[in-house]
Amino acid sequence: PPPGATSILIFASNEAGQALWARTAAEDRVRPSAPLGLRFADTDTRRWFAGGVAQVDVAAGEEHVQGYELRWGLRGAGDSPPSVRDADDPPLAQVPAPSDSSPSAVHIALPEIGIPVPKDASLLLALAVGLGGARSLPVAANFTDAAPPTVPATRFDVGLDTNPAAGVASLKLTVHPGSCDPNQQSRKGA
């Protein structure tokens, strides 16, 4: 639409004249510039839940940016970029674009109660949102669940004391670590 236009008008006309037939809002959907970076560390220690605050480096040109949002993402195949897991789902969290041009980043907090982590989600994505809901290309951060291991240490070996002094021990301890095997505990998330 031309600059300043707010509506699209449709007129019906015949030999007798012209009449307004329909009117609808005009909205220019411009894809905004993508955010420049994303940092996130999960702080929810429950398995299959995420919590915390993401830091999103704002887009280089924010003239078409109205806000920023977080979504779950999937890795692209080969050289393909990451994609939004389910575009029909609402965003995990969102914030309006900064009102002044000085911030280089915005902080987006996930809900305090935590959010379920979908089984196939491996990335957290940040997107800029523009006029008419147009979204930028995503910027991604790997998602690592902060839950403790599901499988305990498999073995703990204590070597012989090599220090002959009484009351002092010098020995070798070896711990064979456990794991965070997702098959060891049922999924609580989506």
Short mmCIF file of C-alpha atoms in Angstrom, two decimals:
data_model
loop_
_atom_site.label_atom_id
_atom_site.label_comp_id
_atom_site.label_asym_id
_atom_site.label_seq_id
_atom_site.Cartn_x
_atom_site.Cartn_y
_atom_site.Cartn_z
CA PRO A 1 0.00 0.00 0.00
CA PRO A 2 1.08 3.60 -0.45
CA PRO A 3 2.69 5.27 2.60
CA GLY A 4 0.04 6.30 5.11
CA ALA A 5 -2.69 4.11 3.60
CA THR A 6 -4.77 2.37 6.27
CA SER A 7 -7.56 0.76 4.22
CA ILE A 8 -8.29 -0.97 0.95
CA LEU A 9 -11.54 0.23 -0.59
CA ILE A 10 -13.59 -1.56 -3.23
CA PHE A 11 -16.10 0.43 -5.22
CA ALA A 12 -18.93 -0.87 -7.36
CA SER A 13 -19.86 1.23 -10.34
CA ASN A 14 -22.34 1.29 -13.20
CA GLU A 15 -23.93 3.86 -15.49
CA ALA A 16 -25.74 5.45 -12.56
CA GLY A 17 -22.62 6.07 -10.51
CA GLN A 18 -20.27 4.62 -7.97
CA ALA A 19 -20.72 3.27 -4.41
CA LEU A 20 -18.41 1.97 -1.71
CA TRP A 21 -18.89 -1.78 -1.77
CA ALA A 22 -16.31 -3.06 0.74
CA ARG A 23 -13.53 -1.86 3.00
CA THR A 24 -10.76 -3.71 4.86
CA ALA A 25 -7.68 -2.73 6.82
CA ALA A 26 -4.45 -2.54 4.83
CA GLU A 27 -1.38 -3.97 6.45
CA ASP A 28 2.04 -4.09 4.82
CA ARG A 29 3.74 -7.35 5.82
CA VAL A 30 7.48 -6.69 5.71
CA ARG A 31 9.86 -9.42 6.85
CA PRO A 32 12.00 -7.84 9.59
CA SER A 33 15.75 -8.30 9.92
CA ALA A 34 16.75 -11.32 12.00
CA PRO A 35 18.18 -11.02 15.50
CA LEU A 36 21.99 -11.11 15.58
CA GLY A 37 22.39 -13.68 18.35
CA LEU A 38 20.79 -15.77 21.08
CA ARG A 39 22.12 -17.03 24.41
CA PHE A 40 20.20 -19.27 26.79
CA ALA A 41 20.97 -21.62 29.67
CA ASP A 42 18.18 -23.77 31.12
CA THR A 43 17.66 -23.13 34.85
CA ASP A 44 14.77 -25.55 35.43
CA THR A 45 16.28 -28.75 36.84
CA ARG A 46 13.16 -30.82 36.15
CA ARG A 47 13.66 -33.25 33.30
CA TRP A 48 11.84 -32.22 30.10
CA PHE A 49 11.05 -28.71 31.38
CA ALA A 50 12.80 -25.45 30.50
CA GLY A 51 13.11 -22.19 32.40
CA GLY A 52 15.33 -19.15 32.46
CA VAL A 53 15.99 -15.93 30.61
CA ALA A 54 17.18 -15.72 27.01
CA GLN A 55 19.34 -12.86 25.79
CA VAL A 56 18.52 -11.89 22.21
CA ASP A 57 20.88 -9.56 20.35
CA VAL A 58 18.55 -7.18 18.49
CA ALA A 59 18.40 -6.99 14.71
CA ALA A 60 20.84 -4.64 12.98
CA GLY A 61 17.97 -2.70 11.40
CA GLU A 62 14.92 -2.51 13.63
CA GLU A 63 12.76 -0.24 11.47
CA HIS A 64 10.34 -3.11 10.72
CA VAL A 65 10.63 -4.91 14.10
CA GLN A 66 7.71 -4.74 16.51
CA GLY A 67 8.91 -7.40 18.94
CA TYR A 68 10.91 -10.56 19.55
CA GLU A 69 9.75 -14.08 20.40
CA LEU A 70 11.12 -17.49 21.39
CA ARG A 71 10.05 -20.78 19.81
CA TRP A 72 11.20 -24.39 19.77
CA GLY A 73 13.21 -25.31 16.71
CA LEU A 74 14.44 -28.23 14.67
CA ARG A 75 17.82 -28.64 13.01
CA GLY A 76 17.84 -28.27 9.25
CA ALA A 77 19.06 -31.14 7.09
CA GLY A 78 22.56 -30.64 5.69
CA ASP A 79 23.16 -26.94 5.07
CA SER A 80 19.51 -26.01 5.57
CA PRO A 81 18.80 -23.42 8.26
CA PRO A 82 16.90 -24.38 11.42
CA SER A 83 13.12 -24.22 11.30
CA VAL A 84 10.33 -23.47 13.74
CA ARG A 85 9.06 -26.73 15.23
CA ASP A 86 5.36 -25.87 14.93
CA ALA A 87 4.46 -22.45 13.53
CA ASP A 88 0.83 -22.92 14.67
CA ASP A 89 1.87 -23.11 18.34
CA PRO A 90 1.95 -19.80 20.23
CA PRO A 91 5.43 -18.44 21.01
CA LEU A 92 7.05 -19.63 24.24
CA ALA A 93 7.55 -16.01 25.32
CA GLN A 94 7.71 -12.59 23.65
CA VAL A 95 8.65 -8.98 24.31
CA PRO A 96 8.08 -5.73 22.41
CA ALA A 97 11.00 -4.18 20.54
CA PRO A 98 12.96 -1.65 22.61
CA SER A 99 11.48 1.83 22.36
CA ASP A 100 14.89 3.49 22.10
CA SER A 101 17.74 2.56 19.80
CA SER A 102 20.40 2.10 22.47
CA PRO A 103 19.86 -1.50 23.72
CA SER A 104 21.93 -4.07 21.90
CA ALA A 105 19.94 -6.94 23.43
CA VAL A 106 16.54 -7.76 24.89
CA HIS A 107 15.89 -10.30 27.63
CA ILE A 108 13.00 -12.72 27.25
CA ALA A 109 11.98 -14.71 30.33
CA LEU A 110 10.29 -18.07 30.02
CA PRO A 111 7.32 -18.50 32.38
CA GLU A 112 8.40 -19.12 36.00
CA ILE A 113 6.45 -22.38 36.15
CA GLY A 114 8.65 -23.74 33.35
CA ILE A 115 7.58 -24.93 29.94
CA PRO A 116 7.46 -28.51 28.64
CA VAL A 117 10.24 -29.46 26.25
CA PRO A 118 8.90 -31.30 23.18
CA LYS A 119 10.47 -34.66 22.45
CA ASP A 120 11.98 -33.57 19.13
CA ALA A 121 13.09 -30.04 20.08
CA SER A 122 16.86 -29.57 19.98
CA LEU A 123 17.04 -25.81 19.49
CA LEU A 124 15.65 -22.66 21.01
CA LEU A 125 14.93 -20.05 18.33
CA ALA A 126 14.59 -16.27 18.53
CA LEU A 127 12.70 -14.42 15.80
CA ALA A 128 11.93 -10.77 15.17
CA VAL A 129 8.24 -10.05 14.57
CA GLY A 130 7.21 -7.32 12.17
CA LEU A 131 4.06 -5.67 10.86
CA GLY A 132 1.19 -8.03 10.20
CA GLY A 133 2.92 -10.84 12.09
CA ALA A 134 5.69 -11.30 9.52
CA ARG A 135 8.63 -13.12 11.09
CA SER A 136 12.34 -12.94 10.43
CA LEU A 137 14.58 -15.89 9.77
CA PRO A 138 15.41 -17.53 13.11
CA VAL A 139 18.63 -17.38 15.09
CA ALA A 140 19.26 -20.58 17.06
CA ALA A 141 20.86 -21.76 20.29
CA ASN A 142 21.36 -25.41 21.21
CA PHE A 143 19.02 -26.50 23.98
CA THR A 144 20.56 -28.56 26.79
CA ASP A 145 18.24 -29.79 29.55
CA ALA A 146 19.56 -28.81 33.00
CA ALA A 147 18.15 -31.95 34.64
CA PRO A 148 20.52 -34.15 36.66
CA PRO A 149 21.68 -37.52 35.31
CA THR A 150 19.13 -40.32 35.11
CA VAL A 151 21.68 -43.12 35.47
CA PRO A 152 24.00 -43.13 38.50
CA ALA A 153 27.72 -43.76 38.34
CA THR A 154 28.33 -47.29 37.12
CA ARG A 155 31.38 -47.97 39.25
CA PHE A 156 33.48 -46.25 41.88
CA ASP A 157 37.03 -47.60 42.35
CA VAL A 158 39.32 -46.72 45.28
CA GLY A 159 43.01 -47.48 44.85
CA LEU A 160 45.44 -48.52 47.59
CA ASP A 161 46.84 -45.97 50.04
CA THR A 162 50.38 -45.14 48.84
CA ASN A 163 51.31 -42.85 51.76
CA PRO A 164 52.85 -44.76 54.71
CA ALA A 165 52.23 -41.89 57.20
CA ALA A 166 49.59 -42.55 59.83
CA GLY A 167 46.37 -40.53 59.39
CA VAL A 168 47.24 -39.42 55.84
CA ALA A 169 45.99 -41.15 52.71
CA SER A 170 47.17 -40.82 49.13
CA LEU A 171 45.03 -42.83 46.80
CA LYS A 172 43.48 -42.87 43.36
CA LEU A 173 39.69 -42.53 43.00
CA THR A 174 38.05 -43.47 39.72
CA VAL A 175 34.38 -42.74 39.01
CA HIS A 176 32.79 -44.28 35.95
CA PRO A 177 30.10 -41.70 35.14
CA GLY A 178 26.40 -42.16 34.69
CA SER A 179 24.45 -40.56 31.86
CA CYS A 180 21.45 -38.49 30.95
CA ASP A 181 19.86 -41.24 28.87
CA PRO A 182 16.37 -40.00 27.90
CA ASN A 183 15.13 -43.60 27.79
CA GLN A 184 15.76 -44.06 31.52
CA GLN A 185 12.86 -41.86 32.66
CA SER A 186 9.44 -41.20 31.19
CA ARG A 187 8.94 -37.89 29.41
CA LYS A 188 6.84 -35.36 31.28
CA GLY A 189 6.87 -32.77 28.48
CA ALA A 190 4.91 -32.50 25.28
#
